[in-house]
Amino acid sequence: MAHPPFAVTVDLVVLTVRADQLCVLLVRRGEEPFLGRDALPGGFVRPHEDLATAAARELAEETGLAVGHLEQLASYGDPDRDPRQRVVTVAHLALVPDQPAPTAGTDAAEARWVPVDRAGGLAFDHDRVLADGVERARAKLEYTALACAFCPPEFTVAQLRRVYEVVWGRPLDPRNFHRKVTGTPGLLEPTGETTTRDGGRPAQLYRRGPAEQLHPPLLRADT
């Protein structure tokens, strides 16, 4: 039985916290289809290239950025999602600390950080992909240490709390949050240093600890 050909692409939901907003990395398409429309960075997987390699390459080519944490998000295969041909895309999610301004390259006319709540009308099915990526990020903050990926190497509990507030979209009780994160085994390691960059009294600086999973989880409903 003959099978019809189809192409495979990778798309990237790259999220960061900038100016107290959850932002996504977008490119403005420089060619058809959807010329001039905003889209997630991504492109076709080359022969003999695995998915992770293709995702890292496309991100570097279209935006000039490299990320550390990159994970598969989901696959999307609606027959009509790409007007050129049948294309299945494997979306990836990256959470990064505040980055320098990206530089557009290859088929991207522009690359920039855009607040998630202002990112809409994207090319292909990227609105859906972005929504899935944001929800994955929100959920993963409950049971993993990935909130620290949004922070610099050394940070205060107030900075970490602000990450949770921005990603979850609601304020958290400072004392309750401090008690939970400092009491979660392996989440934070004190550096022995303090800072006044948050204003007020000197605050303890921490770095990310060895924990990958949080026990107990920091549930949105309880924090």
Coordinates of C-alpha atoms in Angstrom, one line a residue:
M1 CA 0.0 0.0 0.0
A2 CA 1.4 3.4 -1.0
H3 CA 1.5 6.1 1.6
P4 CA 1.2 9.8 0.6
P5 CA 4.3 11.9 1.4
F6 CA 4.2 14.5 4.1
A7 CA 6.7 16.9 5.7
V8 CA 7.8 17.3 9.3
T9 CA 8.5 20.7 11.0
V10 CA 9.4 21.9 14.4
D11 CA 7.9 25.0 16.1
L12 CA 9.1 26.6 19.3
V13 CA 7.2 28.2 22.2
V14 CA 10.0 30.2 23.9
L15 CA 8.7 31.9 27.0
T16 CA 10.4 34.4 29.3
V17 CA 9.5 37.0 31.9
R18 CA 10.3 40.6 30.8
A19 CA 9.1 43.8 32.6
D20 CA 6.7 41.8 34.8
Q21 CA 5.0 40.2 31.8
L22 CA 5.0 36.7 30.4
C23 CA 6.4 37.0 26.9
V24 CA 6.8 34.7 23.9
L25 CA 9.4 34.9 21.1
L26 CA 7.7 35.6 17.8
V27 CA 9.0 36.1 14.3
R28 CA 7.3 38.0 11.4
R29 CA 7.2 35.8 8.4
G30 CA 9.3 37.1 5.5
E31 CA 7.8 34.7 2.8
E32 CA 4.6 32.9 1.9
P33 CA 2.5 31.4 3.2
F34 CA 1.3 34.0 5.7
L35 CA 3.8 36.7 4.5
G36 CA 4.0 39.4 7.1
R37 CA 2.1 37.5 9.8
D38 CA 3.5 36.7 13.2
A39 CA 4.4 33.1 14.0
L40 CA 6.4 31.0 16.4
P41 CA 9.9 30.3 15.2
G42 CA 10.4 27.0 13.5
G43 CA 10.8 25.3 10.2
F44 CA 11.3 22.0 8.3
V45 CA 13.3 19.1 9.7
R46 CA 16.2 18.3 7.4
P47 CA 17.0 14.7 6.3
H48 CA 19.2 12.8 8.8
E49 CA 18.4 15.5 11.5
D50 CA 16.7 14.6 14.7
L51 CA 13.9 16.8 16.2
A52 CA 15.9 18.4 19.0
T53 CA 18.7 19.3 16.6
A54 CA 16.2 20.8 14.1
A55 CA 14.5 22.8 16.9
A56 CA 17.8 24.3 18.1
R57 CA 19.0 25.1 14.6
E58 CA 15.8 26.8 13.6
L59 CA 15.8 28.9 16.7
A60 CA 19.4 30.0 16.1
E61 CA 18.8 30.7 12.4
E62 CA 15.6 32.7 12.9
T63 CA 16.3 34.6 16.1
G64 CA 20.0 34.2 16.9
L65 CA 19.2 32.7 20.3
A66 CA 20.1 29.5 22.0
V67 CA 18.3 27.9 25.0
G68 CA 19.3 25.4 27.6
H69 CA 16.0 23.7 28.6
L70 CA 14.0 22.5 25.5
E71 CA 11.3 19.8 25.7
Q72 CA 8.7 18.4 23.3
L73 CA 5.3 19.9 23.9
A74 CA 2.9 18.2 21.4
S75 CA 2.4 17.2 17.8
Y76 CA 0.0 18.8 15.5
G77 CA -1.2 17.2 12.3
D78 CA -4.4 18.7 11.0
P79 CA -4.4 18.0 7.2
D80 CA -5.1 21.7 6.4
R81 CA -2.8 23.4 8.9
D82 CA -0.2 24.3 6.2
P83 CA -1.5 25.4 2.7
R84 CA 1.7 24.2 1.0
Q85 CA 1.4 20.5 1.7
R86 CA 0.5 18.0 4.4
V87 CA 2.8 19.0 7.3
V88 CA 3.0 17.5 10.8
T89 CA 4.8 19.7 13.3
V90 CA 6.4 18.7 16.6
A91 CA 6.2 21.7 18.9
H92 CA 8.9 22.3 21.6
L93 CA 8.7 24.4 24.8
A94 CA 11.6 26.5 26.3
L95 CA 11.5 28.5 29.5
V96 CA 14.4 31.1 29.7
P97 CA 15.5 34.0 31.8
D98 CA 15.2 37.5 30.3
Q99 CA 17.2 37.4 27.1
P100 CA 18.8 40.1 24.8
A101 CA 16.8 41.3 21.8
P102 CA 16.6 38.5 19.2
T103 CA 18.0 39.0 15.7
A104 CA 16.0 37.9 12.7
G105 CA 17.5 35.7 10.1
T106 CA 16.8 33.2 7.2
D107 CA 13.1 33.5 6.3
A108 CA 12.1 35.7 9.3
A109 CA 11.6 39.4 8.6
E110 CA 11.6 40.3 12.3
A111 CA 12.1 38.6 15.7
R112 CA 10.9 40.1 19.0
W113 CA 9.5 39.3 22.4
V114 CA 5.7 39.9 22.7
P115 CA 3.6 39.7 25.8
V116 CA 1.5 36.6 25.6
D117 CA -1.7 38.4 26.2
R118 CA -1.0 40.5 23.0
A119 CA 0.1 37.6 20.8
G120 CA -2.8 36.6 18.6
G121 CA -3.8 36.0 15.0
L122 CA -0.6 33.9 14.5
A123 CA 0.2 32.0 11.3
F124 CA -0.7 28.4 10.8
D125 CA -2.2 26.9 14.0
H126 CA 0.3 28.7 16.2
D127 CA -2.4 30.3 18.4
R128 CA -3.3 26.8 19.6
V129 CA 0.3 25.8 19.9
L130 CA 1.1 28.9 22.0
A131 CA -2.0 28.3 24.3
D132 CA -0.9 24.7 24.9
G133 CA 2.7 25.9 25.6
V134 CA 1.5 28.5 28.2
E135 CA -0.7 26.0 29.9
R136 CA 2.2 23.4 30.0
A137 CA 4.4 26.0 31.6
R138 CA 1.8 27.0 34.2
A139 CA 1.2 23.3 35.1
K140 CA 4.9 22.5 35.3
L141 CA 5.5 25.3 37.8
E142 CA 3.3 23.3 40.2
Y143 CA 5.3 20.1 40.3
T144 CA 8.8 20.9 38.9
A145 CA 11.6 23.4 39.6
L146 CA 11.3 25.0 36.2
A147 CA 10.3 28.3 37.6
C148 CA 14.0 28.8 38.4
A149 CA 14.6 28.7 34.6
F150 CA 13.1 32.1 34.4
C151 CA 15.5 33.5 37.0
P152 CA 19.1 34.6 36.8
P153 CA 21.7 32.3 38.4
E154 CA 21.2 33.9 41.8
F155 CA 17.9 35.3 42.8
T156 CA 15.7 36.2 45.8
V157 CA 12.5 34.5 46.9
A158 CA 10.7 37.7 45.9
Q159 CA 12.0 37.3 42.4
L160 CA 11.0 33.7 42.2
R161 CA 7.5 34.6 43.6
R162 CA 7.1 37.2 40.9
V163 CA 7.8 34.5 38.3
Y164 CA 5.0 32.4 39.6
E165 CA 2.7 35.4 39.8
V166 CA 3.4 36.5 36.2
V167 CA 3.1 33.0 34.8
W168 CA 0.0 32.1 36.8
G169 CA -1.5 35.5 36.4
R170 CA -2.4 36.2 40.0
P171 CA -0.9 37.5 43.2
L172 CA 0.5 35.2 45.8
D173 CA 0.8 35.7 49.6
P174 CA 4.5 36.5 50.2
R175 CA 4.8 34.8 53.6
N176 CA 3.0 31.6 52.5
F177 CA 5.1 31.4 49.3
H178 CA 8.3 32.0 51.2
R179 CA 7.5 29.3 53.7
K180 CA 6.6 26.8 51.0
V181 CA 9.6 27.3 48.6
T182 CA 12.2 27.5 51.4
G183 CA 10.7 24.3 52.9
T184 CA 10.5 22.4 49.7
P185 CA 13.5 19.9 49.8
G186 CA 16.1 20.6 47.1
L187 CA 14.4 23.5 45.4
L188 CA 16.6 26.4 46.7
E189 CA 20.2 26.6 47.9
P190 CA 21.3 29.6 49.9
T191 CA 24.4 31.4 48.5
G192 CA 25.3 33.0 51.8
E193 CA 25.0 36.4 50.2
T194 CA 22.3 39.1 50.4
T195 CA 21.1 41.9 48.1
T196 CA 19.0 45.0 48.3
R197 CA 18.0 45.0 44.6
D198 CA 14.4 44.3 45.5
G199 CA 14.3 47.4 47.8
G200 CA 13.9 47.4 51.5
R201 CA 15.9 45.2 53.9
P202 CA 18.7 43.0 52.5
A203 CA 17.2 39.8 51.1
Q204 CA 18.8 36.3 51.0
L205 CA 20.1 35.2 47.6
Y206 CA 19.5 31.7 46.5
R207 CA 20.4 29.5 43.5
R208 CA 18.5 26.6 42.1
G209 CA 18.9 23.4 44.0
P210 CA 19.2 19.8 42.7
A211 CA 15.5 19.0 42.8
E212 CA 13.7 18.3 39.5
Q213 CA 10.4 17.3 41.0
L214 CA 8.7 19.2 43.9
H215 CA 7.4 17.3 46.8
P216 CA 4.9 18.5 47.8
P217 CA 3.9 20.4 44.7
L218 CA 3.2 24.1 44.7
L219 CA -0.4 23.9 43.6
R220 CA -2.0 27.0 42.1
A221 CA -5.1 26.7 44.2
D222 CA -3.2 26.4 47.5
T223 CA -0.3 28.9 47.1

